[in-house]
Coordinates of C-alpha atoms and ligand atoms in Angstrom, one line a residue:
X66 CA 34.7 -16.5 -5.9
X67 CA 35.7 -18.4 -8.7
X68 CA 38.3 -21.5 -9.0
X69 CA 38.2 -21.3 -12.7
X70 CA 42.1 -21.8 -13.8
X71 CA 42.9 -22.6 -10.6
X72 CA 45.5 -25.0 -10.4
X73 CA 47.4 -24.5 -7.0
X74 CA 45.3 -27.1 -5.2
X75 CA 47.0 -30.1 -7.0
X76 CA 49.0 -29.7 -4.3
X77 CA 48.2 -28.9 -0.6
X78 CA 47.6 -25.0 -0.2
X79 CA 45.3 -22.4 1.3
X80 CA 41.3 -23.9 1.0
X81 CA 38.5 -22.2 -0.3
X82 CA 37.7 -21.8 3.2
X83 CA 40.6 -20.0 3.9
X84 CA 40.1 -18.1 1.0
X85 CA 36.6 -16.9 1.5
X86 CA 37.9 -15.7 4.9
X87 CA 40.6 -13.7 3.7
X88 CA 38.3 -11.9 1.7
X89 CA 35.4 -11.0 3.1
X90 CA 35.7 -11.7 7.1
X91 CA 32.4 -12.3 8.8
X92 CA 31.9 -9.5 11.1
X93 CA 32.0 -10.5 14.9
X94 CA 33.5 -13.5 13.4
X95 CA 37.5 -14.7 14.6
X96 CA 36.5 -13.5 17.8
X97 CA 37.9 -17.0 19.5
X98 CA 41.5 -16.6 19.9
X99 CA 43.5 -19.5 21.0
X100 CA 44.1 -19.6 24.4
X101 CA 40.4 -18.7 25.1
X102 CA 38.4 -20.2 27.7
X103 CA 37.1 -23.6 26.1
X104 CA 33.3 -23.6 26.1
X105 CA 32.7 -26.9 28.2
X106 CA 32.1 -30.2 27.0
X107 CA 29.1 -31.3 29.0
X108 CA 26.9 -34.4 29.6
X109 CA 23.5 -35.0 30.2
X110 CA 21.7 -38.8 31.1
X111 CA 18.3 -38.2 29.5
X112 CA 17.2 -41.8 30.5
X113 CA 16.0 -44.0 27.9
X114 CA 14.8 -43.2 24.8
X115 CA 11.9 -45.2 23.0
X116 CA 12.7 -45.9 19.6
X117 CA 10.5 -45.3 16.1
X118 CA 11.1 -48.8 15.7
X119 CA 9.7 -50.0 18.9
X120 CA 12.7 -50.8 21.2
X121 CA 14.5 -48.8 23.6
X122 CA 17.9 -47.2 24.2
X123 CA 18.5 -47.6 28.0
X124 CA 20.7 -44.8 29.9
X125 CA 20.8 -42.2 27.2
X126 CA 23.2 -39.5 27.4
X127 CA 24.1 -36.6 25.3
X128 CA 27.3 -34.5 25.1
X129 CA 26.7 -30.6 24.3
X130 CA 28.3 -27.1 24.5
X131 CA 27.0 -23.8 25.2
X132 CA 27.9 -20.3 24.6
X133 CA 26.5 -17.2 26.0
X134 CA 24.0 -16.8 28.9
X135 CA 20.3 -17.5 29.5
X136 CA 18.3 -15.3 29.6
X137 CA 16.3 -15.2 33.0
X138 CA 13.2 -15.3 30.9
X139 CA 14.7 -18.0 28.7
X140 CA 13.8 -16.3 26.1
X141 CA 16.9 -16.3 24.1
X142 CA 18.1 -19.9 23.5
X143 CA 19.4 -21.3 20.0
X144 CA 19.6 -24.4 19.5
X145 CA 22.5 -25.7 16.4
X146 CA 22.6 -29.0 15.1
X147 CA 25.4 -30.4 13.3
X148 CA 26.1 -32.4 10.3
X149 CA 26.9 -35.8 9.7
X150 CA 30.7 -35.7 10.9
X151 CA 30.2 -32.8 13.1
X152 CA 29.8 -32.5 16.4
X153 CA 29.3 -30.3 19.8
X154 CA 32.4 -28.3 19.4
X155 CA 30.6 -25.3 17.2
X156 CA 33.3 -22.5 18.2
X157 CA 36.3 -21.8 20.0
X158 CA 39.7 -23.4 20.1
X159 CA 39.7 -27.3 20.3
X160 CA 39.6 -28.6 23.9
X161 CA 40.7 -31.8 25.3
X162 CA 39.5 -35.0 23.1
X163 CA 38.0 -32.5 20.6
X164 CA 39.2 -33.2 16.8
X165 CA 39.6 -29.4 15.4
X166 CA 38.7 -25.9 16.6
X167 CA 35.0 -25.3 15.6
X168 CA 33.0 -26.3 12.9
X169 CA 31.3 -23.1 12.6
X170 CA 33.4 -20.7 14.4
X171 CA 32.4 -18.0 11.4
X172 CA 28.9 -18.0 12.5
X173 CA 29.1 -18.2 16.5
X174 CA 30.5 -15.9 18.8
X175 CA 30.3 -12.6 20.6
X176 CA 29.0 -10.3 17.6
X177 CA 29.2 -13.1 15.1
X178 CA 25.3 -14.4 13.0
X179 CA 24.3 -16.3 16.2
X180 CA 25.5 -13.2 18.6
X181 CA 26.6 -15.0 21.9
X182 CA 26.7 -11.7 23.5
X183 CA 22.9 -12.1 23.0
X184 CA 22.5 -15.7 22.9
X185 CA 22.7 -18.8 24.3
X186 CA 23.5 -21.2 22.2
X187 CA 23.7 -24.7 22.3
X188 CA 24.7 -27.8 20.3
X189 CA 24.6 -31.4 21.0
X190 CA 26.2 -34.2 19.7
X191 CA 23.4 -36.4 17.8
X192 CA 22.2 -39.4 19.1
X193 CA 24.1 -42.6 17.5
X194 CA 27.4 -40.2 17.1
X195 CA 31.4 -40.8 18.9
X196 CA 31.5 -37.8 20.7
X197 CA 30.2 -37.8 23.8
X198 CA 27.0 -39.3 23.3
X199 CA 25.2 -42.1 23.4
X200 CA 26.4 -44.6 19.9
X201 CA 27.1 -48.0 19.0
X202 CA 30.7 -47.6 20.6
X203 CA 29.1 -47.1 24.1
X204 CA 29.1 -49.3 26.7
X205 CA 25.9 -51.5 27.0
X206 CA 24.2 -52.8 29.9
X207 CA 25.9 -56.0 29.6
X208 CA 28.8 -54.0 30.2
X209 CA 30.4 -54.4 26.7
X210 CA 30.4 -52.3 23.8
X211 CA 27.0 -51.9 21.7
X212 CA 29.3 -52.3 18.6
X213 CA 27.1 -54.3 16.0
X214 CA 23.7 -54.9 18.3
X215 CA 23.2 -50.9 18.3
X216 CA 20.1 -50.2 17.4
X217 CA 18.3 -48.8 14.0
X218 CA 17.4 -45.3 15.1
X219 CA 15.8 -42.5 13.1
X220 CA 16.0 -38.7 13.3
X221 CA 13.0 -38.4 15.3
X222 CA 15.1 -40.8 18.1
X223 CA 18.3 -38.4 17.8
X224 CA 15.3 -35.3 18.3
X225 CA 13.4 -36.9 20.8
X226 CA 16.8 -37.2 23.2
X227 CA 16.9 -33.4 22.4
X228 CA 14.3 -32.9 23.7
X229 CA 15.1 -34.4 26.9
X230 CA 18.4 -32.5 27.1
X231 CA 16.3 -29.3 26.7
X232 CA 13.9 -29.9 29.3
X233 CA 17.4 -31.1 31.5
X234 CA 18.5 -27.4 30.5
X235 CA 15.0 -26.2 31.4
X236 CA 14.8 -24.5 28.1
X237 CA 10.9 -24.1 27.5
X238 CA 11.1 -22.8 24.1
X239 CA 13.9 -22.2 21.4
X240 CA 14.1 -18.9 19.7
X241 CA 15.6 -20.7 16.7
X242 CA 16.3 -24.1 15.5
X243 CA 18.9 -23.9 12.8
X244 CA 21.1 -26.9 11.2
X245 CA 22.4 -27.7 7.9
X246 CA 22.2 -31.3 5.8
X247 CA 22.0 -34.3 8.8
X248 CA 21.2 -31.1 10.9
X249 CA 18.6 -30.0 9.0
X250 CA 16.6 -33.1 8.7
X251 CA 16.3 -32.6 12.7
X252 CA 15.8 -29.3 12.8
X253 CA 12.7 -29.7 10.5
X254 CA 11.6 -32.7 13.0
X255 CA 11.6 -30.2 16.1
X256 CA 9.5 -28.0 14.4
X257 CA 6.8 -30.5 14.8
X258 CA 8.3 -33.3 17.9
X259 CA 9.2 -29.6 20.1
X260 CA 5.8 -28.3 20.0
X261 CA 4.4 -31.8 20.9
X262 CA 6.2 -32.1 23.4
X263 CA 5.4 -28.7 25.2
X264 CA 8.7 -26.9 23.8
X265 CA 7.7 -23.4 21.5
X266 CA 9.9 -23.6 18.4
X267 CA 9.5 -19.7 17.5
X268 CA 12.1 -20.1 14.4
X269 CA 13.5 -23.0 12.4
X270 CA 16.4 -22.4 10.0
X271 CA 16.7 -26.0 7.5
X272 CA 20.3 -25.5 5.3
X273 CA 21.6 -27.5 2.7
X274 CA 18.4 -30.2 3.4
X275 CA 15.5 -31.9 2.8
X276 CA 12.3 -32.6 4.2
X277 CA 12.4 -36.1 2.9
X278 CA 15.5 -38.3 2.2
X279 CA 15.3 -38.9 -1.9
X280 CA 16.0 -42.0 -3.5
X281 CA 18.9 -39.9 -5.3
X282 CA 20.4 -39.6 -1.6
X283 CA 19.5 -43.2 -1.2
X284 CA 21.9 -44.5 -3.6
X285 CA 25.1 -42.4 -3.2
X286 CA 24.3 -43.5 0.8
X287 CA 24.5 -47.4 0.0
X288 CA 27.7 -47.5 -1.6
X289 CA 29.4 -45.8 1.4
X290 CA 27.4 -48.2 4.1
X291 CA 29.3 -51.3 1.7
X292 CA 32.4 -49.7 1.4
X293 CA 32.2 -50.2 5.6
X294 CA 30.5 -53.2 5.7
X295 CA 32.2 -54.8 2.9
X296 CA 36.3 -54.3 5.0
X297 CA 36.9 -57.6 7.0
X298 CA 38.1 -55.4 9.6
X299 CA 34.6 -54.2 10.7
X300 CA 33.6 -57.8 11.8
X301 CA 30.1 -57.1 11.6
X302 CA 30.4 -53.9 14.0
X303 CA 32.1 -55.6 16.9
X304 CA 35.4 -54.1 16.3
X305 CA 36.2 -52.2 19.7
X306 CA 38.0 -55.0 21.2
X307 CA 40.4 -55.9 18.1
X308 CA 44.3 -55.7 18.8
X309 CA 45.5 -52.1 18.1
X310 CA 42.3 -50.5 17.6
X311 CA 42.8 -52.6 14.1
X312 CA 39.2 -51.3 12.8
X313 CA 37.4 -50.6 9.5
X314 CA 39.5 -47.4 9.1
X315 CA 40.0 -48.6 5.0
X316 CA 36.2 -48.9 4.6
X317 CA 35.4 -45.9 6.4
X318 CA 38.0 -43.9 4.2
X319 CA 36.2 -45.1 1.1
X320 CA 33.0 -44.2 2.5
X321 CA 33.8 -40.8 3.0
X322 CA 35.8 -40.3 -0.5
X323 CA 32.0 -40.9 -2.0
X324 CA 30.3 -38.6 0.2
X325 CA 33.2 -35.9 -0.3
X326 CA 32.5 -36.2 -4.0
X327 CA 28.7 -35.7 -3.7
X328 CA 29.7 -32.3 -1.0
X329 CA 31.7 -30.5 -3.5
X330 CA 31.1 -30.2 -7.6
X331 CA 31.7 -31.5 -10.8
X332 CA 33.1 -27.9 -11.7
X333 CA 34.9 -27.5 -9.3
X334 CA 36.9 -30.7 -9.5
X335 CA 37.6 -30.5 -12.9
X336 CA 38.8 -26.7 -12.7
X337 CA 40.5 -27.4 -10.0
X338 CA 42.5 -30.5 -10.3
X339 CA 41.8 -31.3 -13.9
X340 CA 44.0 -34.6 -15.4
X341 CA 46.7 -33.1 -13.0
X342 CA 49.2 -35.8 -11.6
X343 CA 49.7 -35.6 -7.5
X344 CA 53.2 -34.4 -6.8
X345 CA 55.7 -36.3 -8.5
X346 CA 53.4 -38.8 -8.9
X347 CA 53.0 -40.3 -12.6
X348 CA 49.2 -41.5 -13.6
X349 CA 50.6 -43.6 -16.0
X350 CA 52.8 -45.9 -14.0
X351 CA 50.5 -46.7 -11.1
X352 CA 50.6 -42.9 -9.2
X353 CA 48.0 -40.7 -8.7
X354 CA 46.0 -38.0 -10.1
X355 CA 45.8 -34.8 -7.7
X356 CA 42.1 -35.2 -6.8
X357 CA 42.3 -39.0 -6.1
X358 CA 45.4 -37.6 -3.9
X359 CA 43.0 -35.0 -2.3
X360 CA 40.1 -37.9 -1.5
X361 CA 42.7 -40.2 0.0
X362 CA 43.4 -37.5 1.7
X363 CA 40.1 -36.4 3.1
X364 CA 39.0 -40.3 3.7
X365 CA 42.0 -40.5 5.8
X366 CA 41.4 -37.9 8.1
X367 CA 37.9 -39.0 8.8
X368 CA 39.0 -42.7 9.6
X369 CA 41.4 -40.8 12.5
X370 CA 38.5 -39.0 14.0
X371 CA 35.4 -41.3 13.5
X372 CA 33.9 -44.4 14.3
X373 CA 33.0 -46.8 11.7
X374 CA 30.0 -47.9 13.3
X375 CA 28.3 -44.5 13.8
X376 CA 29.0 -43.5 10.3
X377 CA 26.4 -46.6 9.6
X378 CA 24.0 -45.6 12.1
X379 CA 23.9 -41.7 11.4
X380 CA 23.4 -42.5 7.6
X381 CA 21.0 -45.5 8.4
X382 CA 18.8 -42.5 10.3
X383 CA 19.0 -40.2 7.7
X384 CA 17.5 -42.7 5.1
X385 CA 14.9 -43.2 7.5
X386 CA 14.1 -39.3 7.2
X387 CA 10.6 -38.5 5.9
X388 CA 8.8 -35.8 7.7
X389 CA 5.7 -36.7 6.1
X390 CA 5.6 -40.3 7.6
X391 CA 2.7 -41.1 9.7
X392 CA 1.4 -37.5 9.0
X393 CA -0.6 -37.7 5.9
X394 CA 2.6 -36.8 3.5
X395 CA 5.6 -34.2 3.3
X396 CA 3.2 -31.2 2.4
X397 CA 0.7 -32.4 5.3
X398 CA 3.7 -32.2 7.3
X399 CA 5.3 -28.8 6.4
X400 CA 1.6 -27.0 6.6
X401 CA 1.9 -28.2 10.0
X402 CA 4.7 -26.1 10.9
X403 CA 4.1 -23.0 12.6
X404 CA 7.6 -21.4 13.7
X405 CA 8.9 -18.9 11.6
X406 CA 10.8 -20.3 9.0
X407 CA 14.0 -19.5 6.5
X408 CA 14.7 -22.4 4.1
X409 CA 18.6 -22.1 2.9
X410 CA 20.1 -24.0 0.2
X411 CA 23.5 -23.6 -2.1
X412 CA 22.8 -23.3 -5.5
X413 CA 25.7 -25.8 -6.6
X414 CA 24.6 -28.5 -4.4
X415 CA 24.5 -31.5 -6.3
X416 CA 23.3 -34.0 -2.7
X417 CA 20.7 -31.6 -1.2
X418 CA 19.7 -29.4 -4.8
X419 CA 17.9 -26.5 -3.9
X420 CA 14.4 -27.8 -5.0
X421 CA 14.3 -29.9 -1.8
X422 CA 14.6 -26.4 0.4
X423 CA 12.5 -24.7 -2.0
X424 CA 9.4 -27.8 -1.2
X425 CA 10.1 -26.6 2.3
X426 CA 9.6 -23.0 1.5
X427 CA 6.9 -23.6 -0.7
X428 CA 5.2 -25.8 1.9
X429 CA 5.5 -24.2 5.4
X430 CA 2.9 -21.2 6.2
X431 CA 4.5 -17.9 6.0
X432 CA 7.7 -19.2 5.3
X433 CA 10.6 -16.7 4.3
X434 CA 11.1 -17.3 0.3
X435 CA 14.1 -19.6 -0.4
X436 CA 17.4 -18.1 0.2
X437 CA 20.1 -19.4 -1.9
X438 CA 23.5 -18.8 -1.0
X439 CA 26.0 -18.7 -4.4
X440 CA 28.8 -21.4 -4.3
X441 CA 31.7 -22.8 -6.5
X442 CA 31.7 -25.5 -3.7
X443 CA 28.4 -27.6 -3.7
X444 CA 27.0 -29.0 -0.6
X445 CA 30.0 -28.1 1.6
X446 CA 28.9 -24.4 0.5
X447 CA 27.4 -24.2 4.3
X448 CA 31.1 -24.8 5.9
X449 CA 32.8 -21.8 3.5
X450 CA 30.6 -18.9 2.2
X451 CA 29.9 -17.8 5.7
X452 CA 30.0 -14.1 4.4
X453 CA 26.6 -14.9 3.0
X454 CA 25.1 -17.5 5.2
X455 CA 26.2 -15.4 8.0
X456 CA 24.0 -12.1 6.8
X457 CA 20.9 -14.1 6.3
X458 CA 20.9 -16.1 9.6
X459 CA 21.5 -12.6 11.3
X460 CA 18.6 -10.8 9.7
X461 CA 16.3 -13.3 9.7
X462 CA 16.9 -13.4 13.7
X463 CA 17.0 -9.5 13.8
X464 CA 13.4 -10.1 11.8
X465 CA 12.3 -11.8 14.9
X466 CA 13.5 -8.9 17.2
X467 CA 11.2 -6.7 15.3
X468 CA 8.0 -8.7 15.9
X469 CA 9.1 -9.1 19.7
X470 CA 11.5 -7.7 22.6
X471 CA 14.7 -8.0 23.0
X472 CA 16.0 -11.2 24.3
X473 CA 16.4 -11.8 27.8
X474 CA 14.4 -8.4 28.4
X475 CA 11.4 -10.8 30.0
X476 CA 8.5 -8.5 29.1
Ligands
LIG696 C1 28.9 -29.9 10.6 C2 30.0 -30.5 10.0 O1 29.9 -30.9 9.0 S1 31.4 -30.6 10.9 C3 32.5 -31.4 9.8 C4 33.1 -30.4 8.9 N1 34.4 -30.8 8.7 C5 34.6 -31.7 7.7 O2 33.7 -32.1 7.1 C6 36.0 -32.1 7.6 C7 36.3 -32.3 6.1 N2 36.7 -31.0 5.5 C8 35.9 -30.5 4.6 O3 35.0 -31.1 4.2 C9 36.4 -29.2 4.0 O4 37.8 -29.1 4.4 C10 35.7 -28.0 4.5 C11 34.3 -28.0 3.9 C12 35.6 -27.9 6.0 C13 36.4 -26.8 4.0 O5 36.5 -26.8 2.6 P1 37.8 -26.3 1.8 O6 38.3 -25.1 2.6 O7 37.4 -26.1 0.4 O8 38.9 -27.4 2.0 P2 39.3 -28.6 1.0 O9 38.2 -29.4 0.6 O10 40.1 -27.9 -0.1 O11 40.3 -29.5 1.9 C14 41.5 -29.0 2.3 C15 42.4 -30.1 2.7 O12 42.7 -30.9 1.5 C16 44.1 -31.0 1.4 N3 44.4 -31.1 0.0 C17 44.2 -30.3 -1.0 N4 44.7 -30.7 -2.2 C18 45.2 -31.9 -1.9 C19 45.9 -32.9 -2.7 N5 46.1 -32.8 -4.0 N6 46.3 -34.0 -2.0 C20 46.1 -34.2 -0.7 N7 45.5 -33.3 0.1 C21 45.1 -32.2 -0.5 C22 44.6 -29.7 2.1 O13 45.9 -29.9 2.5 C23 43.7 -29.6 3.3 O14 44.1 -30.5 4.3 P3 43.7 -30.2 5.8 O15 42.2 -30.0 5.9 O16 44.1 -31.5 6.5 O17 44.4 -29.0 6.2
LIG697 N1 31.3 -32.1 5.6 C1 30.0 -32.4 6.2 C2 29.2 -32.7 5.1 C3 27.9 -33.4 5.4 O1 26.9 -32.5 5.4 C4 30.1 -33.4 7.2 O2 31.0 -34.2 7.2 O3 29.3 -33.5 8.1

């Protein structure tokens, strides 16, 4: 697809996600109608979790969803972890408290990529998130919110309360381990923490990521954790209590107008809203240009549907990602990995470029060869070209049906 010319997004219209559906459907994909069922919202108190940095998180407990059944072998779990602004709520129509219908509703569902006539599926919101689990806008033991005294935690915290959920779910082993960008840095953190812990990771699936957090990622992150930091209204974190939930909504919006910049492409932008004025607006005499228009826009709706506070924390953790620390380096690490692994990356991503997935490919035994799926759209390639992302998920789990049997079969 190509948005060359294309000048009908200076105002509001169909999305390249709607687009890319139209044209090439997903099979098994759409198979949520609403009115369907709502896959349950559910909780789990893992306990505490100890902390990279040496503390601890007291009373730990993780929201998550789940599709499909278990097999009574076990043996055909999936375990999906979301982005930075994601959450639980992969597929299905929204449910009570639940911002949108799913995040990735192309790629889960009965005869959809992750088949949940086949399997069961799982998601949990990450550790340090604002929905459903445990994050700074919890309730401490004090009995007030955590709010600015929530703790620094890394990716291997948010995994290592995964793996506490999974041995809740009594889930011994994942058939596959598959997240894109925040999700990704995890996913590559259970193939090494789920082993150690006595959980087989038979197949890891990194999109859109990184095995270590680059100094490139490092910069566009600080201007967004100022934008935050820098609104009076955030009063150094401890917000929750202000009259009329009067929070750092202004500083949040900024925050995400950066990150939104660094998810789609130069190209695109420019093809796509060009020098174009917003509306009626005139440029020239204080209005808006169409893409500033579209980023208020998008900064907007995040401040509606996400805590300040976590935004800090979940970006904190991912500049604390390196897979290589405390194991001898990022290629130590990676020749450490023994699930089967598919590294995916977009071409156009200008955040997470495809070298990063390709060091992944290049480093991990046996790994699949890079798969690169073509995009107009940069980083945010992995929520709208799901008519390729959805083919190669599905064949590289049909590649593990070949080596062993069927799912759920239990021989
Ligand atoms: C795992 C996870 O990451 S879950 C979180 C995923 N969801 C998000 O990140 C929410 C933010 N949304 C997005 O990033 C994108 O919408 C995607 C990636 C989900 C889909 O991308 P696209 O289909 O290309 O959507 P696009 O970036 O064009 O945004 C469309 C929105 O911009 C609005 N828009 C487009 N042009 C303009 C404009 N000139 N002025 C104001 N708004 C505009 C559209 O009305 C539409 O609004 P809506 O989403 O409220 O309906
Ligand atoms: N749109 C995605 C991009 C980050 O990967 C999100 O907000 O989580």
């Amino acid at each position: 697809m190509t948005v060359a010319g294309d000048r009908r997004y200076a105002t509001p219209g169909p999305t390249a996600r709607d687009r890319a559906r139209a044209a090439a459907p997903v099979p098994g994909s759409g198979a949520w109608r609403d009115g369907d069922p709502v896959a349950a919202r559910r909780f789990a108190d893992v306990g505490a979790v100890e902390l990279e940095s040496g503390g601890v998180l007291p009373d730990v407990r993780v929201a998550y969803e789940t599709w499909g059944e278990l097999a009574p072998d076990g043996s055909n779990a999936v375990l999906v972890l979301h982005a930075l602004t994601g959450d639980a709520h992969l597929a299905g129509p929204a449910g009570p408290g639940q911002h949108s219908a799913g995040w990735w509703e192309q790629m889960v569902g009965p005869g959809a990529p992750l088949d949940t006539d086949r399997y069961f599926v799982v998601a949990p919101n990450v550790l340090g998130g604002c929905q459903g689990t445990t994050g700074p806008a919890s309730t401490a033991p004090d009995g007030r919110p955590w709010g600015g005294r929530f703790p620094r935690i890394t990716t291997r915290d948010q995994v290592a309360a995964e793996i506490e959920l999974t041995r809740q779910l009594g889930i011994d082993g994942w058939e596959l381990v598959i997240g894109a960008s925040m999700g990704g840095l995890r996913v590559l953190e259970w193939a090494l923490m789920g082993p150690e812990a006595g959980i087989e990771v038979r197949g890891v699936a990194p999109i859109a990521t990184t095995a270590q957090t680059s100094g490139d990622q490092i910069a566009w992150a600080h201007p967004q954790l100022g934008a935050i930091r820098a609104d009076p209204r955030w009063r150094g974190g401890d917000y929750y209590d202000a009259p009329d939930g009067d929070g750092p909504h202004a500083g949040l919006a900024v925050a995400r107008q950066i990150a939104h910049t660094t998810y789609r492409t130069a190209v695109e932008l420019d093809e796509r809203f060009g020098r174009l004025p917003q509306g009626g607006e005139d440029p020239m005499t204080g209005g808006r240009y169409a893409v500033q228009s579209y980023l208020d826009h998008h900064g907007d709706k995040l401040a509606r549907r996400f805590d300040a506070n976590s935004y800090l924390v979940l970006t904190e953790s991912m500049l604390s990602h390196d897979l290589g620390r405390d194991r001898g380096g990022v290629e130590a690490a990676l020749a450490q990995i023994t699930a089967r692994t598919l590294a995916v990356a977009v071409d156009s991503d200008r955040l997470y470029p495809p070298e990063q997935a390709r060091r992944i490919a290049a480093g991990v035994p046996g790994a699949e060869p890079l798969r690169l799926v073509r995009s107009d759209f940069g980083h945010d390639g992995f929520l709208i070209e799901f008519d390729q992302l959805g083919p190669i998920v599905a064949s590289f789990l049909a590649g593990a049906h070949a080596r062993s049997p069927e799912p759920g079969s239990g021989s």
